Coordinates of C-alpha atoms in Angstrom, one line a residue:
X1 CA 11.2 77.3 47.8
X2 CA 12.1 78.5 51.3
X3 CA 14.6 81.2 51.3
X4 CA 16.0 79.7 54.9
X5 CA 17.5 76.6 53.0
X6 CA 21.0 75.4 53.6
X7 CA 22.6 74.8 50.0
X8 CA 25.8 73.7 49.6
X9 CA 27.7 73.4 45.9
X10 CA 30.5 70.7 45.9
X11 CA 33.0 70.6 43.6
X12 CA 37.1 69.1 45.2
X13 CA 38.7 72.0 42.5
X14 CA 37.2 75.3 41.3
X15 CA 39.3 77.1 39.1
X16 CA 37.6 79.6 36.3
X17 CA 36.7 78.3 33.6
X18 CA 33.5 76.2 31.7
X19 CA 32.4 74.3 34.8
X20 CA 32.9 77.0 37.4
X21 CA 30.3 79.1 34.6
X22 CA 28.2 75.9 35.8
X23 CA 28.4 76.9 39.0
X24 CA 28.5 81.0 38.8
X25 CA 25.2 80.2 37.5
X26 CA 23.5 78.1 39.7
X27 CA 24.5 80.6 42.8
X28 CA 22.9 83.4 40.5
X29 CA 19.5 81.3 40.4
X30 CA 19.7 80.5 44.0
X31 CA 20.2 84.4 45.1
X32 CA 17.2 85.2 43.1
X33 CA 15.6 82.7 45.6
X34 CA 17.5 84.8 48.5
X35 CA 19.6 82.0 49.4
X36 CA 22.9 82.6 49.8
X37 CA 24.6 78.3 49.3
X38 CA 28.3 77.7 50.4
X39 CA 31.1 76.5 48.1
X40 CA 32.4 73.3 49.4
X41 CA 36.2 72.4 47.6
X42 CA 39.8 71.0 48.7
X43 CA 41.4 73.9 46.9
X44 CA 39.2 77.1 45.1
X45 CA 41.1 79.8 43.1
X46 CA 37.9 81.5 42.8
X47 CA 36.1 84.7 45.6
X48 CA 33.5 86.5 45.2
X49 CA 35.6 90.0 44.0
X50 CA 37.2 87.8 41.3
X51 CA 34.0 86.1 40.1
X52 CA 32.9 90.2 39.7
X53 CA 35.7 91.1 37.4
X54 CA 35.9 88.6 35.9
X55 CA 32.0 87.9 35.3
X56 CA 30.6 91.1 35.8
X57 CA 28.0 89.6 38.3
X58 CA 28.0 90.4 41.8
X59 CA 27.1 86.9 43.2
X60 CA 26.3 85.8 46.9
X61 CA 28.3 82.6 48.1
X62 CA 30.5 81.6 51.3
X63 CA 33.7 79.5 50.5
X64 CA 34.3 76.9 52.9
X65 CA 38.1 75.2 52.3
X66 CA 37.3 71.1 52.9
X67 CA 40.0 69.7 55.0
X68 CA 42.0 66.1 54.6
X69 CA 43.3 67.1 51.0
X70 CA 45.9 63.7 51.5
X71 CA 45.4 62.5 48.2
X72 CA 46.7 65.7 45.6
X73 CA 48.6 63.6 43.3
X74 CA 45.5 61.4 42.9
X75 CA 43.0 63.3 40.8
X76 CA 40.9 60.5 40.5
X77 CA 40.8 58.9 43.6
X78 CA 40.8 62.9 45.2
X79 CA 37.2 62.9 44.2
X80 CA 35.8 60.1 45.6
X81 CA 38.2 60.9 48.9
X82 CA 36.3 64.3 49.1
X83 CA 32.8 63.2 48.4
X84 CA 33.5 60.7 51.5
X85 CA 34.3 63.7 53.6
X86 CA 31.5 65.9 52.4
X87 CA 29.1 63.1 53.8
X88 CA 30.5 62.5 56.6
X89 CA 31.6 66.0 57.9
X90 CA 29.1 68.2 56.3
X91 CA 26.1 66.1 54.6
X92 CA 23.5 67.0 58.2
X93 CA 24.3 70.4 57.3
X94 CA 22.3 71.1 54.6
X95 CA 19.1 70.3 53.2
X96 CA 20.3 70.4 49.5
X97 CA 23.7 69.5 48.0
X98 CA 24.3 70.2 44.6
X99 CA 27.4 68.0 43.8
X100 CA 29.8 68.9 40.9
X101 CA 32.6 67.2 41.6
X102 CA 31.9 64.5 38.3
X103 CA 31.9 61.3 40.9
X104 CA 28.8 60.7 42.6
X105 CA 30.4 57.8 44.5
X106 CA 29.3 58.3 48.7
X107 CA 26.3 60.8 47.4
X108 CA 23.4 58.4 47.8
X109 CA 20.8 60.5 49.2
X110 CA 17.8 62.2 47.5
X111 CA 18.9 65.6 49.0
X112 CA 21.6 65.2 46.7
X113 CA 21.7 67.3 42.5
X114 CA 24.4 65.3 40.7
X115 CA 25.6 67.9 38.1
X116 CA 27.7 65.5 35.5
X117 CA 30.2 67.2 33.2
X118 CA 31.2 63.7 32.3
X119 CA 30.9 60.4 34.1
X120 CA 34.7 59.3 35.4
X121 CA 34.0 55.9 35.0
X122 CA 33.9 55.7 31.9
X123 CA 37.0 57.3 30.9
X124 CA 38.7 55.1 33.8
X125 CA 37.1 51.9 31.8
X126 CA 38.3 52.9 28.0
X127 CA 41.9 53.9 29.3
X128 CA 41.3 57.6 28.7
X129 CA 42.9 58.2 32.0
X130 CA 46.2 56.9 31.3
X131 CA 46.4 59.2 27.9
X132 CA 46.2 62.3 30.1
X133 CA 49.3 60.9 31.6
X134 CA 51.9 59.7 28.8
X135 CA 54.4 62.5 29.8
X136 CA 54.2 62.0 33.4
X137 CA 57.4 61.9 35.5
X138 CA 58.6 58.1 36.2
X139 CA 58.6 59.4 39.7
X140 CA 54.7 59.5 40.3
X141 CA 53.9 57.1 37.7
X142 CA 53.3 54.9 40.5
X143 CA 50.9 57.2 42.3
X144 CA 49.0 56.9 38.5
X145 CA 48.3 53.8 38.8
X146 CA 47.3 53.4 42.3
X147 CA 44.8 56.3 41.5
X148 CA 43.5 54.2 38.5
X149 CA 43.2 51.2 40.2
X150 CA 42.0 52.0 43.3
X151 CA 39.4 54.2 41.5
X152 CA 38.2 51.6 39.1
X153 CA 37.6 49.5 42.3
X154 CA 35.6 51.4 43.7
X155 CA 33.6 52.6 40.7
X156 CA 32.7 49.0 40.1
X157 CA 31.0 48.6 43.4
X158 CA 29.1 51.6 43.0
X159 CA 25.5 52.1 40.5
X160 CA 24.6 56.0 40.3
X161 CA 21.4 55.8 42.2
X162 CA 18.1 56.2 39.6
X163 CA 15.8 58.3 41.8
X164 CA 18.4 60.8 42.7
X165 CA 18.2 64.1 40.8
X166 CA 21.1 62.9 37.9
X167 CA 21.5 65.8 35.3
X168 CA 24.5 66.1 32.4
X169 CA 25.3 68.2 30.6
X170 CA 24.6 67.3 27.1
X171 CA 22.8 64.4 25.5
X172 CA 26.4 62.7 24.5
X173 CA 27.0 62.8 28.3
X174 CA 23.2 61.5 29.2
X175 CA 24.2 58.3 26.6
X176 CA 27.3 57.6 28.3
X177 CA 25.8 58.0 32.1
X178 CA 23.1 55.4 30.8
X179 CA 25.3 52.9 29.9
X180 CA 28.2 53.3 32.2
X181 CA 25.2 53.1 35.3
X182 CA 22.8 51.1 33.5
X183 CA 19.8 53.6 34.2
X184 CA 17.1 54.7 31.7
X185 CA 17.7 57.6 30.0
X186 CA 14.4 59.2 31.1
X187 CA 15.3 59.0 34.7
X188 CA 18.3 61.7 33.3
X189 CA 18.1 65.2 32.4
X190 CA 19.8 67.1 30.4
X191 CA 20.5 71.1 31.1
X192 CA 23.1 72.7 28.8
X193 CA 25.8 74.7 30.6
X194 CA 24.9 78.5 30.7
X195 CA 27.0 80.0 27.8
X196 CA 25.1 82.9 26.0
X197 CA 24.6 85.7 29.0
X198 CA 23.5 88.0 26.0
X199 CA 21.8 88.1 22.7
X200 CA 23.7 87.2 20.0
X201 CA 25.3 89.8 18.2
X202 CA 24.5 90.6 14.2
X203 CA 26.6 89.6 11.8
X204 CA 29.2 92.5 10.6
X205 CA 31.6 91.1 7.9
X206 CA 33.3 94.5 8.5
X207 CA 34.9 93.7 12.1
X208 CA 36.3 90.5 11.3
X209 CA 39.9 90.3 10.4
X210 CA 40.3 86.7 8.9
X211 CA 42.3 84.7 11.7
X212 CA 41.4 81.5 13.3
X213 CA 40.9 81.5 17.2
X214 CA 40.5 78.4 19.6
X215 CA 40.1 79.0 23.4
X216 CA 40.7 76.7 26.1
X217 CA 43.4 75.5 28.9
X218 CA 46.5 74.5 27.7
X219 CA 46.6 70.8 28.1
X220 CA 47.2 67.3 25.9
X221 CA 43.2 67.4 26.8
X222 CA 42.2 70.9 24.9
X223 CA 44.9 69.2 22.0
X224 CA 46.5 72.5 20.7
X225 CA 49.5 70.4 19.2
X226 CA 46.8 69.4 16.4
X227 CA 46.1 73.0 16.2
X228 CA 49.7 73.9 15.4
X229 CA 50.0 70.8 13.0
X230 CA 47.4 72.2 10.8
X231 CA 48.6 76.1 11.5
X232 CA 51.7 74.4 9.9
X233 CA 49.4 73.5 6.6
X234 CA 47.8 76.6 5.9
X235 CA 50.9 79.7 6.9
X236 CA 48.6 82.0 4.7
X237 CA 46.0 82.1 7.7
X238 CA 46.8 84.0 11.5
X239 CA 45.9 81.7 14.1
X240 CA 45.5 82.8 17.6
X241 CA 45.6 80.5 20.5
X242 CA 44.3 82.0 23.2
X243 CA 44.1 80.1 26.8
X244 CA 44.8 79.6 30.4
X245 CA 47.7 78.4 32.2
X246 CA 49.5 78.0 35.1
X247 CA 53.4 78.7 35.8
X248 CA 55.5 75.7 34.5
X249 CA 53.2 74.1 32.2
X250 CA 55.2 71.6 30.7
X251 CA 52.6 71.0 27.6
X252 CA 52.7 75.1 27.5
X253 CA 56.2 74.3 27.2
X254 CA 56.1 71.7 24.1
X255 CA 54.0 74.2 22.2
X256 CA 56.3 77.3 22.4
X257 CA 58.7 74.6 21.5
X258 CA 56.8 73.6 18.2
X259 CA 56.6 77.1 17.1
X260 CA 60.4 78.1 17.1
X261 CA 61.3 74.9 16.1
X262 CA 58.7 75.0 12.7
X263 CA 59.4 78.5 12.6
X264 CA 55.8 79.2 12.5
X265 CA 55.2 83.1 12.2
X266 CA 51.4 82.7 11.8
X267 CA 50.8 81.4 15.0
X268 CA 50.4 83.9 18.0
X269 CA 49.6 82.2 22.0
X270 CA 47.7 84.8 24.0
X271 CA 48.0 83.1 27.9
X272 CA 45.8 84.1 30.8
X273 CA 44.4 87.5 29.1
X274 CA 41.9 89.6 30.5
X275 CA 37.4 88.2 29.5
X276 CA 37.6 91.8 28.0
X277 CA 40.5 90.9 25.5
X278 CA 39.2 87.4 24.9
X279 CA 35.4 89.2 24.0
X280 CA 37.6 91.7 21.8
X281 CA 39.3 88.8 19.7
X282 CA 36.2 87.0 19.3
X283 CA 34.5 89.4 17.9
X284 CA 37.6 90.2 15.0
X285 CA 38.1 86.0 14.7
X286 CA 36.5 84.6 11.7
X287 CA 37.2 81.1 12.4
X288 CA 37.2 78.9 15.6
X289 CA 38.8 76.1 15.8
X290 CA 38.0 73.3 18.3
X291 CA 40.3 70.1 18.7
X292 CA 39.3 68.3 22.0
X293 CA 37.7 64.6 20.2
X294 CA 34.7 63.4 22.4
X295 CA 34.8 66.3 24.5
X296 CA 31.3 66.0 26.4
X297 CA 29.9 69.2 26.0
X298 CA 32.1 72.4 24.4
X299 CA 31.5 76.1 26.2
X300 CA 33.9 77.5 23.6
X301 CA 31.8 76.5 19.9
X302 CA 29.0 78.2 21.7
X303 CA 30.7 81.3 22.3
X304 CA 32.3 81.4 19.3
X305 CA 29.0 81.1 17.7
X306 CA 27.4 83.9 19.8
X307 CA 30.3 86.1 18.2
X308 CA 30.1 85.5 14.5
X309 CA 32.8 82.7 14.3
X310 CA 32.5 80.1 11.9
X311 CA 33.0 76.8 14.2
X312 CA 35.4 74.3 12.6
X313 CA 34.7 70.9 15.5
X314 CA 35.6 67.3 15.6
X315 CA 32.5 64.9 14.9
X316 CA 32.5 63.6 18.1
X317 CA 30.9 64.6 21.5
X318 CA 29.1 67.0 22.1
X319 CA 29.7 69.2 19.5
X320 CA 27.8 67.7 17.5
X321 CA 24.7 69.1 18.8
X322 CA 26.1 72.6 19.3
X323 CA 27.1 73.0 15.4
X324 CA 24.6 71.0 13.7
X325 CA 25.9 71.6 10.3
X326 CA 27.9 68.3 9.3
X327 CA 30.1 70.2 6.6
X328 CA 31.8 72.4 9.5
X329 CA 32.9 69.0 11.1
X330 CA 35.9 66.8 10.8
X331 CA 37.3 63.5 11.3
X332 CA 40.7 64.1 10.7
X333 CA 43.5 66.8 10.8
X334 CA 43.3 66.8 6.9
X335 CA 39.6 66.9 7.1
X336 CA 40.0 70.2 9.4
X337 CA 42.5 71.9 7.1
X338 CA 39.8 71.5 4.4
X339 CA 37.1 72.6 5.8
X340 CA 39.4 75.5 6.8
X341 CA 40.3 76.2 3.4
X342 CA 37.0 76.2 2.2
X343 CA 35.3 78.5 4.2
X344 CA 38.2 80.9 4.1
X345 CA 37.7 80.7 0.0
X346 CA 33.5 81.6 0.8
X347 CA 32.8 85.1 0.2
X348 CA 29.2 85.7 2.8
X349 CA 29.1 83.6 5.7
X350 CA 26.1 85.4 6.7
X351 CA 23.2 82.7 6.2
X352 CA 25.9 80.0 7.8
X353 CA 26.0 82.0 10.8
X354 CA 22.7 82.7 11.4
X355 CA 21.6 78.9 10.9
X356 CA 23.9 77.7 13.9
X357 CA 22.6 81.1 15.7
X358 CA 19.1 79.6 15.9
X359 CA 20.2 76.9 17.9
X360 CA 22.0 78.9 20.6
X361 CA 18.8 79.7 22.9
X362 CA 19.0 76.4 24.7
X363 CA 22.5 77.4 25.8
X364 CA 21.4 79.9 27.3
X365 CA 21.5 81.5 31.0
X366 CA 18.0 82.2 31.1
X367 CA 17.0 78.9 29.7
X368 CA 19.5 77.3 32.0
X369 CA 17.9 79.1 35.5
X370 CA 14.9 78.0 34.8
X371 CA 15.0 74.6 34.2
X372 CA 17.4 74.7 37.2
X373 CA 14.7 76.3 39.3
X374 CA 12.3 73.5 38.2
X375 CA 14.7 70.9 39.3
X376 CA 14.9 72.8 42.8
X377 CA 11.2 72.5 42.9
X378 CA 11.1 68.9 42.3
X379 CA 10.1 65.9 44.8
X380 CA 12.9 65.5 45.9
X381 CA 13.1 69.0 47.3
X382 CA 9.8 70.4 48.4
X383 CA 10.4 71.4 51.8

């Protein structure tokens, strides 16, 4: 591949987190090829000196802020608003595009990687998108369904074009994007978000402390209410809730609320801390607990995996083929708080842990950049 290619990543929000790892990732592979892509968004909370702290990688990339953000109250229809503008203002620009942005609505064009976290369709069709909204202001409630209906609109005059370059991000995702777009599954592949940077460390009963740890945003999506709920059930165990946040989180709010109000002194939230201080409580945690139902992929089993934590998930998603031991997942809170209880009353976890270990290569970054440099070398992009 020629190292004078234009490459643009497109995604309408970057913020840290499991999907920008997508992305860190990708711009490492393509500056091993000496190409240096832009980062097309409405709105980025990401640079290059940020990615290095936080990361540890030095990565190449140019942010370019997208114009026309009219639509900020409409996350749903904000995609498909900035996919329009990426084709019309910037698409001759470049000879690859590697969209992120979960929509793929406007993007018909074989120069075109469709990158699919999860298909929006299909949450729009089951109604998922009104649950991510029951607290809403009666204010913008409005605006909700506008977005929702406009959206679905749209979706349902658009097919996700079958000799595009389609990848998800798990097999649960590749299902859904088959049946939601009515394409063959072959004509999807699947490449596994790049989650173990390192080998996985040996097990060493001695550094862990015997809490329960659960990582992700704080947000009815991530579900840390359920977490507290079973935190409630079992006070002899320390959980530690550890995620990210922004200032006035109302659902940060409810759960601070839920402590004081169950008076639950076995419950500790650790907000926006440091990758060093999230590595150093993953390595004490014994326990992980995940509580996002359906989620389409799940960064956070894998890294808890990578760090010796026994991975308590909901049978659902894709989950399921990150821990592939059925015992360590649940259906229900009481199922959880079970499973819980039961590993906390096993002495050696040592053969459990190496069992779900031997499954973590194909979450890995290597594995990830070079099936990513084999999609670059594709048909579709042989120039």
């Amino acid at each position: 591949m020629k190292s004078n290619l234009k490459v643009a990543i497109t995604q309408d929000y970057i913020r840290y987190g499991g999907r920008f790892m997508v992305i860190a990732t990708m711009i490492d592979a393509l500056n091993k090829l000496n190409i240096t892509p832009d980062v097309l968004s409405f709105v980025s909370d990401i640079d290059s000196k940020g990615v290095e702290k936080k990361y540890h990688n030095k990565l190449k990339f140019t942010a370019i802020k997208v114009p026309f953000n009219w639509f900020k109250k409409m996350t749903e229809f904000r995609k498909i608003w900035f996919n329009l503008i990426i084709m019309s203002k910037y698409y001759k620009k470049y000879d690859i595009i590697i969209n992120s942005n979960n929509s793929a609505i406007f993007l018909q064009s074989q120069s075109v990687i469709n990158y699919i976290h999860f298909p929006r369709f299909d949450r729009i069709l089951k109604n998922e998108f009104f649950n991510t909204h029951k607290n809403i202001k009666l204010k913008t409630s409005f605006l909700v369904r506008v977005d929702y209906l406009l959206s679905r609109g749209l979706y349902n005059l658009f097919s996700l074009d079958k000799d595009q370059a389609n990848i998800a991000n798990s097999i649960f995702t590749k299902k859904r994007l088959s049946a939601v777009h009515a394409i063959p599954e072959s004509k999807i592949d699947v490449l596994y978000p790049p989650v173990v940077t390192d080998e996985a460390q040996p097990y060493q009963a001695s550094e862990k402390k015997g809490f329960i740890i659960s990582i992700g945003r704080f947000s009815q999506t991530k579900n840390q209410l359920l977490q507290l709920k079973i935190a409630k059930k079992i006070p002899q165990l320390q959980f530690k809730l550890i995620g990210f946040s922004k200032e006035g989180n109302d659902y940060l709010k409810t759960c601070y609320q839920f402590i004081e109000e169950q008076q639950l002194d076995n419950v500790e939230l650790l907000v926006n801390i440091s990758y060093d201080e999230l590595q150093r409580e993953l390595k004490q945690a014994t326990f992980f607990l995940h509580t996002t139902f359906e989620e389409p992929f799940g960064i956070t089993p894998v890294q808890a995996i990578a760090n010796n934590c026994i991975p308590i998930v909901p049978n659902s998603g894709g989950p399921i083929e990150i821990v592939t031991l059925s015992n360590l997942r649940y259906n229900t809170k009481e199922e959880a708080i079970q499973i819980i209880l039961e590993m906390h009353n096993k002495e050696d976890h040592s053969l459990l842990l190496q069992e779900l270990k031997n499954n973590l290569k194909r979450f890995s970054k290597d594995e990830f950049i070079s099936k990513f440099n084999k999609i670059l070398q594709g048909e579709n992009f042989k120039k």
